[in-house]
GROMACS .gro file of C-alpha atoms in nm:
model
  507
    1UNK     CA    1   1.267  -1.742  -6.617
    2UNK     CA    2   1.562  -1.529  -6.801
    3UNK     CA    3   1.358  -1.204  -6.705
    4UNK     CA    4   1.337  -1.327  -6.356
    5UNK     CA    5   1.695  -1.391  -6.322
    6UNK     CA    6   1.799  -1.083  -6.489
    7UNK     CA    7   1.589  -0.885  -6.227
    8UNK     CA    8   1.740  -1.076  -5.937
    9UNK     CA    9   2.052  -0.990  -6.083
   10UNK     CA   10   2.004  -0.642  -6.079
   11UNK     CA   11   1.917  -0.607  -5.705
   12UNK     CA   12   2.157  -0.768  -5.578
   13UNK     CA   13   2.417  -0.552  -5.769
   14UNK     CA   14   2.235  -0.275  -5.628
   15UNK     CA   15   2.245  -0.381  -5.262
   16UNK     CA   16   2.653  -0.447  -5.340
   17UNK     CA   17   2.683  -0.129  -5.490
   18UNK     CA   18   2.475   0.025  -5.197
   19UNK     CA   19   2.652  -0.187  -4.884
   20UNK     CA   20   2.985  -0.058  -5.011
   21UNK     CA   21   2.879   0.306  -4.981
   22UNK     CA   22   2.771   0.239  -4.635
   23UNK     CA   23   3.057   0.089  -4.512
   24UNK     CA   24   3.273   0.411  -4.663
   25UNK     CA   25   3.076   0.633  -4.519
   26UNK     CA   26   3.102   0.454  -4.175
   27UNK     CA   27   3.474   0.406  -4.205
   28UNK     CA   28   3.560   0.781  -4.068
   29UNK     CA   29   3.307   0.748  -3.752
   30UNK     CA   30   3.464   0.442  -3.710
   31UNK     CA   31   3.832   0.564  -3.732
   32UNK     CA   32   3.733   0.817  -3.501
   33UNK     CA   33   3.576   0.605  -3.224
   34UNK     CA   34   3.890   0.373  -3.239
   35UNK     CA   35   4.120   0.668  -3.226
   36UNK     CA   36   3.865   0.783  -2.893
   37UNK     CA   37   3.925   0.463  -2.742
   38UNK     CA   38   4.251   0.383  -2.817
   39UNK     CA   39   4.336   0.722  -2.643
   40UNK     CA   40   4.108   0.635  -2.348
   41UNK     CA   41   4.314   0.356  -2.339
   42UNK     CA   42   4.669   0.533  -2.375
   43UNK     CA   43   4.537   0.723  -2.108
   44UNK     CA   44   4.416   0.458  -1.878
   45UNK     CA   45   4.773   0.333  -1.884
   46UNK     CA   46   4.970   0.604  -1.811
   47UNK     CA   47   4.733   0.658  -1.534
   48UNK     CA   48   4.832   0.311  -1.440
   49UNK     CA   49   5.188   0.354  -1.503
   50UNK     CA   50   5.187   0.648  -1.265
   51UNK     CA   51   5.005   0.483  -0.993
   52UNK     CA   52   5.282   0.158  -0.999
   53UNK     CA   53   5.526   0.450  -0.990
   54UNK     CA   54   5.415   0.633  -0.717
   55UNK     CA   55   5.323   0.312  -0.542
   56UNK     CA   56   5.725   0.220  -0.601
   57UNK     CA   57   5.804   0.550  -0.490
   58UNK     CA   58   5.619   0.515  -0.166
   59UNK     CA   59   5.757   0.207  -0.066
   60UNK     CA   60   6.100   0.335  -0.164
   61UNK     CA   61   6.027   0.654   0.077
   62UNK     CA   62   5.845   0.428   0.336
   63UNK     CA   63   6.211   0.180   0.316
   64UNK     CA   64   6.410   0.477   0.344
   65UNK     CA   65   6.258   0.636   0.636
   66UNK     CA   66   6.291   0.258   0.863
   67UNK     CA   67   6.629   0.295   0.757
   68UNK     CA   68   6.684   0.596   0.872
   69UNK     CA   69   6.477   0.542   1.151
   70UNK     CA   70   6.695   0.266   1.236
   71UNK     CA   71   6.998   0.429   1.200
   72UNK     CA   72   6.866   0.719   1.408
   73UNK     CA   73   6.790   0.468   1.697
   74UNK     CA   74   7.124   0.259   1.639
   75UNK     CA   75   7.291   0.611   1.691
   76UNK     CA   76   7.069   0.701   1.978
   77UNK     CA   77   7.166   0.378   2.121
   78UNK     CA   78   7.548   0.398   2.093
   79UNK     CA   79   7.500   0.764   2.207
   80UNK     CA   80   7.328   0.645   2.565
   81UNK     CA   81   7.591   0.361   2.606
   82UNK     CA   82   7.858   0.653   2.529
   83UNK     CA   83   7.649   0.866   2.777
   84UNK     CA   84   7.653   0.584   3.061
   85UNK     CA   85   8.019   0.516   3.007
   86UNK     CA   86   8.128   0.878   3.075
   87UNK     CA   87   7.837   0.941   3.341
   88UNK     CA   88   8.004   0.656   3.517
   89UNK     CA   89   8.362   0.762   3.469
   90UNK     CA   90   8.230   1.100   3.546
   91UNK     CA   91   8.114   0.952   3.884
   92UNK     CA   92   8.433   0.770   3.961
   93UNK     CA   93   8.652   1.114   3.918
   94UNK     CA   94   8.381   1.313   4.122
   95UNK     CA   95   8.437   1.024   4.379
   96UNK     CA   96   8.839   1.032   4.366
   97UNK     CA   97   8.811   1.400   4.391
   98UNK     CA   98   8.577   1.367   4.710
   99UNK     CA   99   8.842   1.133   4.850
  100UNK     CA  100   9.101   1.366   4.771
  101UNK     CA  101   8.942   1.681   4.926
  102UNK     CA  102   8.895   1.484   5.221
  103UNK     CA  103   9.248   1.383   5.274
  104UNK     CA  104   9.349   1.738   5.190
  105UNK     CA  105   9.075   1.865   5.492
  106UNK     CA  106   9.256   1.622   5.676
  107UNK     CA  107   9.600   1.704   5.635
  108UNK     CA  108   9.505   2.115   5.656
  109UNK     CA  109   9.348   2.043   5.990
  110UNK     CA  110   9.660   1.832   6.143
  111UNK     CA  111   9.838   2.146   5.972
  112UNK     CA  112   9.665   2.362   6.148
  113UNK     CA  113   9.660   2.218   6.510
  114UNK     CA  114  10.029   2.185   6.418
  115UNK     CA  115  10.074   2.539   6.372
  116UNK     CA  116   9.863   2.638   6.675
  117UNK     CA  117  10.068   2.387   6.876
  118UNK     CA  118  10.404   2.535   6.760
  119UNK     CA  119  10.295   2.878   6.868
  120UNK     CA  120  10.204   2.742   7.192
  121UNK     CA  121  10.553   2.584   7.190
  122UNK     CA  122  10.704   2.892   7.112
  123UNK     CA  123  10.530   3.087   7.359
  124UNK     CA  124  10.601   2.824   7.642
  125UNK     CA  125  10.980   2.811   7.520
  126UNK     CA  126  10.987   3.203   7.579
  127UNK     CA  127  10.833   3.168   7.894
  128UNK     CA  128  11.089   2.870   8.024
  129UNK     CA  129  11.369   3.073   7.870
  130UNK     CA  130  11.302   3.380   8.091
  131UNK     CA  131  11.269   3.174   8.385
  132UNK     CA  132  11.524   2.964   8.330
  133UNK     CA  133  11.777   3.274   8.287
  134UNK     CA  134  11.632   3.421   8.582
  135UNK     CA  135  11.650   3.136   8.850
  136UNK     CA  136  11.972   2.965   8.752
  137UNK     CA  137  12.165   3.236   8.583
  138UNK     CA  138  12.226   3.001   8.299
  139UNK     CA  139  12.405   3.124   7.976
  140UNK     CA  140  12.163   3.205   7.703
  141UNK     CA  141  12.293   2.938   7.474
  142UNK     CA  142  12.267   2.661   7.744
  143UNK     CA  143  11.905   2.755   7.800
  144UNK     CA  144  11.816   2.729   7.480
  145UNK     CA  145  11.999   2.370   7.427
  146UNK     CA  146  11.804   2.273   7.743
  147UNK     CA  147  11.473   2.394   7.610
  148UNK     CA  148  11.504   2.238   7.289
  149UNK     CA  149  11.565   1.919   7.362
  150UNK     CA  150  11.229   1.940   7.572
  151UNK     CA  151  11.028   2.062   7.310
  152UNK     CA  152  11.164   1.818   7.053
  153UNK     CA  153  11.075   1.501   7.274
  154UNK     CA  154  10.732   1.678   7.304
  155UNK     CA  155  10.641   1.731   6.959
  156UNK     CA  156  10.805   1.446   6.866
  157UNK     CA  157  10.519   1.303   7.079
  158UNK     CA  158  10.247   1.464   6.942
  159UNK     CA  159  10.356   1.447   6.591
  160UNK     CA  160  10.303   1.070   6.620
  161UNK     CA  161  10.008   1.090   6.766
  162UNK     CA  162   9.884   1.309   6.464
  163UNK     CA  163  10.026   1.115   6.225
  164UNK     CA  164   9.881   0.789   6.332
  165UNK     CA  165   9.515   0.906   6.339
  166UNK     CA  166   9.552   1.094   5.987
  167UNK     CA  167   9.705   0.744   5.877
  168UNK     CA  168   9.420   0.540   6.022
  169UNK     CA  169   9.163   0.763   5.850
  170UNK     CA  170   9.378   0.747   5.526
  171UNK     CA  171   9.382   0.385   5.562
  172UNK     CA  172   9.004   0.317   5.613
  173UNK     CA  173   8.927   0.513   5.301
  174UNK     CA  174   9.161   0.356   5.075
  175UNK     CA  175   9.044  -0.020   5.207
  176UNK     CA  176   8.654   0.147   5.138
  177UNK     CA  177   8.769   0.264   4.763
  178UNK     CA  178   8.961  -0.071   4.712
  179UNK     CA  179   8.649  -0.242   4.827
  180UNK     CA  180   8.448  -0.086   4.574
  181UNK     CA  181   8.705  -0.095   4.297
  182UNK     CA  182   8.691  -0.526   4.328
  183UNK     CA  183   8.309  -0.536   4.364
  184UNK     CA  184   8.302  -0.308   4.063
  185UNK     CA  185   8.564  -0.535   3.852
  186UNK     CA  186   8.406  -0.892   4.000
  187UNK     CA  187   8.044  -0.773   3.882
  188UNK     CA  188   8.154  -0.660   3.534
  189UNK     CA  189   8.282  -1.066   3.451
  190UNK     CA  190   8.050  -1.268   3.348
  191UNK     CA  191   8.247  -1.581   3.244
  192UNK     CA  192   8.073  -1.853   3.368
  193UNK     CA  193   8.239  -2.075   3.616
  194UNK     CA  194   8.279  -2.423   3.541
  195UNK     CA  195   8.503  -2.693   3.758
  196UNK     CA  196   8.677  -2.952   3.543
  197UNK     CA  197   8.545  -3.301   3.576
  198UNK     CA  198   8.771  -3.639   3.595
  199UNK     CA  199   8.508  -3.822   3.376
  200UNK     CA  200   8.371  -3.760   2.983
  201UNK     CA  201   7.999  -3.920   2.882
  202UNK     CA  202   7.976  -4.066   2.524
  203UNK     CA  203   7.648  -4.139   2.399
  204UNK     CA  204   7.589  -4.473   2.236
  205UNK     CA  205   7.300  -4.511   1.963
  206UNK     CA  206   7.196  -4.851   2.071
  207UNK     CA  207   7.363  -5.113   2.344
  208UNK     CA  208   7.429  -5.327   2.137
  209UNK     CA  209   7.766  -5.152   2.060
  210UNK     CA  210   7.875  -5.230   2.384
  211UNK     CA  211   7.969  -5.596   2.323
  212UNK     CA  212   8.137  -5.480   2.010
  213UNK     CA  213   8.373  -5.215   2.219
  214UNK     CA  214   8.451  -5.516   2.479
  215UNK     CA  215   8.578  -5.691   2.200
  216UNK     CA  216   8.655  -6.089   2.221
  217UNK     CA  217   8.822  -6.136   2.579
  218UNK     CA  218   8.795  -5.772   2.590
  219UNK     CA  219   9.081  -5.742   2.362
  220UNK     CA  220   8.928  -5.402   2.246
  221UNK     CA  221   8.878  -5.229   2.568
  222UNK     CA  222   9.224  -5.330   2.670
  223UNK     CA  223   9.391  -5.221   2.367
  224UNK     CA  224   9.169  -4.856   2.407
  225UNK     CA  225   9.287  -4.819   2.743
  226UNK     CA  226   9.662  -4.872   2.714
  227UNK     CA  227   9.700  -4.667   2.378
  228UNK     CA  228   9.429  -4.369   2.539
  229UNK     CA  229   9.532  -4.382   2.897
  230UNK     CA  230   9.238  -4.362   3.053
  231UNK     CA  231   8.962  -4.603   3.211
  232UNK     CA  232   8.683  -4.730   2.992
  233UNK     CA  233   8.384  -4.809   3.205
  234UNK     CA  234   8.124  -4.988   3.054
  235UNK     CA  235   7.831  -5.084   3.307
  236UNK     CA  236   7.453  -5.101   3.269
  237UNK     CA  237   7.374  -4.792   3.208
  238UNK     CA  238   7.203  -4.736   2.931
  239UNK     CA  239   7.322  -4.562   2.592
  240UNK     CA  240   7.639  -4.394   2.752
  241UNK     CA  241   8.001  -4.515   2.765
  242UNK     CA  242   8.212  -4.336   3.058
  243UNK     CA  243   8.558  -4.196   2.968
  244UNK     CA  244   8.750  -4.184   3.329
  245UNK     CA  245   9.105  -4.010   3.382
  246UNK     CA  246   9.274  -3.733   3.558
  247UNK     CA  247   9.448  -3.596   3.244
  248UNK     CA  248   9.225  -3.364   3.043
  249UNK     CA  249   9.434  -3.431   2.714
  250UNK     CA  250   9.420  -3.785   2.718
  251UNK     CA  251   9.041  -3.808   2.810
  252UNK     CA  252   8.971  -3.550   2.539
  253UNK     CA  253   9.189  -3.813   2.290
  254UNK     CA  254   8.973  -4.063   2.436
  255UNK     CA  255   8.639  -3.911   2.377
  256UNK     CA  256   8.670  -3.754   2.031
  257UNK     CA  257   8.866  -4.114   1.939
  258UNK     CA  258   8.583  -4.314   2.099
  259UNK     CA  259   8.326  -4.103   1.931
  260UNK     CA  260   8.446  -4.145   1.597
  261UNK     CA  261   8.498  -4.553   1.618
  262UNK     CA  262   8.127  -4.562   1.732
  263UNK     CA  263   8.026  -4.352   1.412
  264UNK     CA  264   8.267  -4.581   1.188
  265UNK     CA  265   8.152  -4.889   1.315
  266UNK     CA  266   8.471  -5.057   1.240
  267UNK     CA  267   8.625  -5.152   1.626
  268UNK     CA  268   8.913  -5.377   1.624
  269UNK     CA  269   9.242  -5.313   1.803
  270UNK     CA  270   9.474  -5.191   1.493
  271UNK     CA  271   9.151  -4.949   1.392
  272UNK     CA  272   9.188  -4.833   1.746
  273UNK     CA  273   9.553  -4.724   1.779
  274UNK     CA  274   9.550  -4.594   1.408
  275UNK     CA  275   9.210  -4.359   1.539
  276UNK     CA  276   9.359  -4.261   1.861
  277UNK     CA  277   9.695  -4.181   1.662
  278UNK     CA  278   9.485  -3.955   1.441
  279UNK     CA  279   9.285  -3.788   1.734
  280UNK     CA  280   9.572  -3.700   1.936
  281UNK     CA  281   9.765  -3.501   1.616
  282UNK     CA  282   9.417  -3.336   1.569
  283UNK     CA  283   9.377  -3.219   1.903
  284UNK     CA  284   9.720  -3.113   1.907
  285UNK     CA  285   9.633  -2.863   1.581
  286UNK     CA  286   9.304  -2.757   1.743
  287UNK     CA  287   9.501  -2.623   2.042
  288UNK     CA  288   9.552  -2.277   1.859
  289UNK     CA  289   9.193  -2.230   1.810
  290UNK     CA  290   9.150  -2.269   2.190
  291UNK     CA  291   9.366  -1.969   2.245
  292UNK     CA  292   9.248  -1.744   1.973
  293UNK     CA  293   8.869  -1.816   2.110
  294UNK     CA  294   9.034  -1.692   2.467
  295UNK     CA  295   9.177  -1.387   2.291
  296UNK     CA  296   8.848  -1.274   2.145
  297UNK     CA  297   8.625  -1.307   2.468
  298UNK     CA  298   8.907  -1.056   2.589
  299UNK     CA  299   8.957  -0.816   2.276
  300UNK     CA  300   9.335  -0.885   2.235
  301UNK     CA  301   9.510  -0.891   1.925
  302UNK     CA  302   9.709  -1.182   2.026
  303UNK     CA  303   9.915  -1.363   1.732
  304UNK     CA  304  10.166  -1.602   1.672
  305UNK     CA  305  10.358  -1.881   1.923
  306UNK     CA  306  10.161  -1.726   2.214
  307UNK     CA  307   9.810  -1.860   2.118
  308UNK     CA  308   9.952  -2.200   2.083
  309UNK     CA  309  10.108  -2.173   2.425
  310UNK     CA  310   9.784  -1.992   2.567
  311UNK     CA  311   9.534  -2.289   2.401
  312UNK     CA  312   9.743  -2.561   2.566
  313UNK     CA  313   9.610  -2.432   2.904
  314UNK     CA  314   9.244  -2.568   2.814
  315UNK     CA  315   9.408  -2.935   2.885
  316UNK     CA  316   9.564  -2.827   3.187
  317UNK     CA  317   9.379  -2.791   3.526
  318UNK     CA  318   9.456  -2.670   3.906
  319UNK     CA  319   9.208  -2.815   4.187
  320UNK     CA  320   8.988  -2.885   3.920
  321UNK     CA  321   8.954  -2.526   3.781
  322UNK     CA  322   9.016  -2.540   3.420
  323UNK     CA  323   9.319  -2.309   3.336
  324UNK     CA  324   9.233  -2.132   3.017
  325UNK     CA  325   8.902  -2.025   3.194
  326UNK     CA  326   9.095  -1.909   3.473
  327UNK     CA  327   9.317  -1.727   3.309
  328UNK     CA  328   9.019  -1.552   3.091
  329UNK     CA  329   8.853  -1.456   3.415
  330UNK     CA  330   9.159  -1.311   3.559
  331UNK     CA  331   9.220  -1.083   3.260
  332UNK     CA  332   8.844  -1.011   3.273
  333UNK     CA  333   8.906  -0.848   3.640
  334UNK     CA  334   9.238  -0.728   3.587
  335UNK     CA  335   9.100  -0.519   3.312
  336UNK     CA  336   8.813  -0.447   3.525
  337UNK     CA  337   9.035  -0.290   3.788
  338UNK     CA  338   9.258  -0.107   3.564
  339UNK     CA  339   8.975   0.107   3.390
  340UNK     CA  340   8.850   0.187   3.743
  341UNK     CA  341   9.192   0.317   3.821
  342UNK     CA  342   9.248   0.500   3.492
  343UNK     CA  343   9.531   0.237   3.421
  344UNK     CA  344   9.560   0.083   3.036
  345UNK     CA  345   9.282  -0.191   3.054
  346UNK     CA  346   9.394  -0.373   2.779
  347UNK     CA  347   9.757  -0.393   2.901
  348UNK     CA  348   9.597  -0.472   3.214
  349UNK     CA  349   9.392  -0.765   3.049
  350UNK     CA  350   9.682  -0.888   2.829
  351UNK     CA  351   9.874  -0.952   3.171
  352UNK     CA  352   9.587  -1.121   3.367
  353UNK     CA  353   9.553  -1.384   3.041
  354UNK     CA  354   9.901  -1.455   3.033
  355UNK     CA  355  10.003  -1.491   3.394
  356UNK     CA  356   9.925  -1.874   3.374
  357UNK     CA  357  10.131  -1.931   3.046
  358UNK     CA  358  10.368  -2.120   3.228
  359UNK     CA  359  10.134  -2.387   3.332
  360UNK     CA  360  10.177  -2.510   2.981
  361UNK     CA  361  10.546  -2.598   3.033
  362UNK     CA  362  10.617  -2.658   3.410
  363UNK     CA  363  10.609  -3.018   3.383
  364UNK     CA  364  10.832  -3.045   3.136
  365UNK     CA  365  11.094  -2.782   3.253
  366UNK     CA  366  11.136  -2.852   3.625
  367UNK     CA  367  11.052  -2.483   3.719
  368UNK     CA  368  10.761  -2.304   3.942
  369UNK     CA  369  10.466  -2.178   3.649
  370UNK     CA  370  10.573  -1.812   3.706
  371UNK     CA  371  10.930  -1.835   3.683
  372UNK     CA  372  10.856  -2.116   3.339
  373UNK     CA  373  10.584  -1.852   3.204
  374UNK     CA  374  10.803  -1.551   3.241
  375UNK     CA  375  11.071  -1.690   3.069
  376UNK     CA  376  10.831  -1.776   2.791
  377UNK     CA  377  10.691  -1.457   2.756
  378UNK     CA  378  11.034  -1.264   2.733
  379UNK     CA  379  11.168  -1.513   2.472
  380UNK     CA  380  10.815  -1.489   2.242
  381UNK     CA  381  10.875  -1.088   2.302
  382UNK     CA  382  10.638  -0.982   2.538
  383UNK     CA  383  10.636  -0.631   2.711
  384UNK     CA  384  10.871  -0.664   3.039
  385UNK     CA  385  10.568  -0.488   3.234
  386UNK     CA  386  10.351  -0.851   3.121
  387UNK     CA  387  10.698  -1.056   3.198
  388UNK     CA  388  10.681  -0.896   3.549
  389UNK     CA  389  10.348  -0.905   3.607
  390UNK     CA  390  10.357  -1.284   3.539
  391UNK     CA  391  10.658  -1.369   3.754
  392UNK     CA  392  10.466  -1.184   4.034
  393UNK     CA  393  10.150  -1.331   4.009
  394UNK     CA  394  10.202  -1.565   4.266
  395UNK     CA  395  10.422  -1.358   4.468
  396UNK     CA  396  10.763  -1.519   4.345
  397UNK     CA  397  10.900  -1.203   4.245
  398UNK     CA  398  10.876  -0.841   4.336
  399UNK     CA  399  10.602  -0.640   4.138
  400UNK     CA  400  10.749  -0.355   3.939
  401UNK     CA  401  10.389  -0.194   3.803
  402UNK     CA  402  10.073  -0.149   3.937
  403UNK     CA  403   9.948  -0.402   3.673
  404UNK     CA  404  10.179  -0.693   3.820
  405UNK     CA  405   9.997  -0.580   4.167
  406UNK     CA  406   9.613  -0.592   3.995
  407UNK     CA  407   9.735  -0.958   3.831
  408UNK     CA  408   9.782  -1.076   4.175
  409UNK     CA  409   9.473  -0.968   4.349
  410UNK     CA  410   9.278  -1.085   4.064
  411UNK     CA  411   9.482  -1.403   4.068
  412UNK     CA  412   9.363  -1.473   4.392
  413UNK     CA  413   8.999  -1.335   4.361
  414UNK     CA  414   8.963  -1.595   4.113
  415UNK     CA  415   9.140  -1.917   4.302
  416UNK     CA  416   9.001  -1.808   4.618
  417UNK     CA  417   8.620  -1.759   4.492
  418UNK     CA  418   8.387  -2.008   4.650
  419UNK     CA  419   8.333  -2.330   4.459
  420UNK     CA  420   8.611  -2.237   4.187
  421UNK     CA  421   8.885  -2.514   4.312
  422UNK     CA  422   8.857  -2.848   4.445
  423UNK     CA  423   9.109  -2.943   4.725
  424UNK     CA  424   9.081  -3.342   4.694
  425UNK     CA  425   9.076  -3.361   4.349
  426UNK     CA  426   9.382  -3.163   4.313
  427UNK     CA  427   9.558  -3.415   4.565
  428UNK     CA  428   9.414  -3.680   4.354
  429UNK     CA  429   9.577  -3.591   4.001
  430UNK     CA  430   9.863  -3.485   4.198
  431UNK     CA  431   9.912  -3.844   4.319
  432UNK     CA  432   9.871  -4.028   3.999
  433UNK     CA  433  10.088  -3.789   3.819
  434UNK     CA  434  10.376  -3.893   4.093
  435UNK     CA  435  10.298  -4.237   4.030
  436UNK     CA  436  10.364  -4.206   3.633
  437UNK     CA  437  10.687  -3.999   3.685
  438UNK     CA  438  10.784  -4.246   3.925
  439UNK     CA  439  10.762  -4.538   3.656
  440UNK     CA  440  10.880  -4.305   3.378
  441UNK     CA  441  11.223  -4.264   3.567
  442UNK     CA  442  11.332  -4.612   3.502
  443UNK     CA  443  11.543  -4.715   3.198
  444UNK     CA  444  11.345  -4.873   2.905
  445UNK     CA  445  10.985  -4.752   3.010
  446UNK     CA  446  10.820  -4.601   2.716
  447UNK     CA  447  10.484  -4.507   2.875
  448UNK     CA  448  10.335  -4.486   3.233
  449UNK     CA  449   9.945  -4.496   3.314
  450UNK     CA  450   9.759  -4.439   3.613
  451UNK     CA  451   9.456  -4.580   3.587
  452UNK     CA  452   9.162  -4.767   3.833
  453UNK     CA  453   9.158  -4.411   4.028
  454UNK     CA  454   9.498  -4.441   4.097
  455UNK     CA  455   9.469  -4.829   4.205
  456UNK     CA  456   9.637  -4.972   3.885
  457UNK     CA  457  10.008  -4.799   3.741
  458UNK     CA  458  10.046  -4.993   3.419
  459UNK     CA  459  10.424  -4.934   3.250
  460UNK     CA  460  10.470  -5.054   2.894
  461UNK     CA  461  10.836  -5.085   2.796
  462UNK     CA  462  11.021  -5.148   2.510
  463UNK     CA  463  11.049  -5.479   2.420
  464UNK     CA  464  11.372  -5.464   2.269
  465UNK     CA  465  11.572  -5.317   2.576
  466UNK     CA  466  11.360  -5.507   2.816
  467UNK     CA  467  11.316  -5.869   2.829
  468UNK     CA  468  11.078  -6.114   3.028
  469UNK     CA  469  11.294  -6.116   3.313
  470UNK     CA  470  11.406  -5.768   3.334
  471UNK     CA  471  11.030  -5.691   3.331
  472UNK     CA  472  10.941  -5.887   3.628
  473UNK     CA  473  11.269  -5.707   3.813
  474UNK     CA  474  11.123  -5.374   3.720
  475UNK     CA  475  10.756  -5.460   3.850
  476UNK     CA  476  10.924  -5.559   4.203
  477UNK     CA  477  11.128  -5.251   4.176
  478UNK     CA  478  10.862  -4.964   4.110
  479UNK     CA  479  10.643  -5.170   4.385
  480UNK     CA  480  10.902  -5.173   4.644
  481UNK     CA  481  10.969  -4.775   4.564
  482UNK     CA  482  10.567  -4.727   4.626
  483UNK     CA  483  10.593  -4.916   4.944
  484UNK     CA  484  10.885  -4.661   5.020
  485UNK     CA  485  10.671  -4.339   4.884
  486UNK     CA  486  10.439  -4.158   5.087
  487UNK     CA  487  10.087  -4.350   5.137
  488UNK     CA  488   9.809  -4.332   4.898
  489UNK     CA  489   9.463  -4.419   4.917
  490UNK     CA  490   9.461  -4.793   4.907
  491UNK     CA  491   9.689  -5.018   4.762
  492UNK     CA  492   9.824  -5.014   4.404
  493UNK     CA  493   9.863  -5.331   4.140
  494UNK     CA  494  10.146  -5.257   3.909
  495UNK     CA  495  10.135  -5.409   3.598
  496UNK     CA  496  10.432  -5.422   3.342
  497UNK     CA  497  10.314  -5.488   2.987
  498UNK     CA  498  10.570  -5.624   2.731
  499UNK     CA  499  10.456  -5.651   2.388
  500UNK     CA  500  10.668  -5.761   2.069
  501UNK     CA  501  10.531  -5.709   1.742
  502UNK     CA  502  10.637  -5.865   1.378
  503UNK     CA  503  10.522  -5.708   1.068
  504UNK     CA  504  10.576  -5.829   0.763
  505UNK     CA  505  10.424  -5.673   0.416
  506UNK     CA  506  10.320  -5.844   0.086
  507UNK     CA  507  10.362  -5.690  -0.226
   0.00000   0.00000   0.00000
């Protein structure tokens, strides 16, 4: 047993020794193989990295190529626009040259005819002179005097004929050119023409809010109408409430306040008064934004108080036409006409935009819109050319520059364009303003509101200055004055409201 184990153990040692030698013998080969595989792996990684870099370079090159193409296309478009503008300018100059050439040709023809006629007259004069000296034996000086008087009469008659013919031809050419200029300027004006309405529609999330808007015994709707100075029309029309009023400022305040009350859901008299007061302040702050938007539309860098005064025109209407939109339209037309005539287009647009600046202050100054606007522009430091253009926009002052003439023409085009204004609406608005002004002339009147399409005049008085008996007397006086005033569309109800409040605070 021991011998067998000894033999087996020796064999095992031999195998182990032989296996170790085999491993030592294969180790260099394995190392070489690993080196080759590692080199192959590194080579492949290098190829992959190179391909990725190539791909990134191609993408970058493609992006650069695309950006270059976009820049080239943009430059081509800008060049094309510039070429078109230059072509139009060149065509206009060529047309002016042709017109001047035609006028020059007419004048040359008239001069040639006049020269021929003068030659004939000279020959006739010499002939008559010889004949007179021979027949009447007058002295030379006396004969010349007689002939000169006769020739002067003949020349005056023929000169008037030639001048009249040349003036007619020139007038025809000028009128044709003026029509072309006006058509070009009107076509370039792209302002939307929207006539102001006297109502604003406020959507409701549900019809249940109508009862909340009316309130108990109608207190909410009465408070809203008294504070906002408008009519609130709540009927069976689903999902909407209509705000009616002739004053665009009051109507916009009422629309915004009503929208805010609906969103909040808190609708009661104290909250209504607070929201309307806050909305009125917010709207005054937004006036400058309207003026700035108008300046941006025309590309004019106006700043300061003039922008604020311009923004007030958003809430002024003339014949149903929004005054600010009308001013922007006149600015566009004036700029287009000035560009066609080779004048300063920016200055022309400035004159046109500010031509109705006085409409925002004319009601309180007692002056016409043109006069008030010219004085306001002068106080704000505007150029004298702009001031004169404002004063002459409606023909109240003589124009001192071609810009004033262009503003007058553009103003007439905008105002007399079909559909721009509505005469009956202007009459109705003026009638309601007259009703309110009539009531405001009385002492103790704090506010006057013409509502119900002008059929009711609500007069709110100061309770500390007007007693109950004085309020009754005031209502009769206003009614009597309305009877003596020019007749309006139907009877007018005069309501004098005297409300006295007592407030106490508990700490």
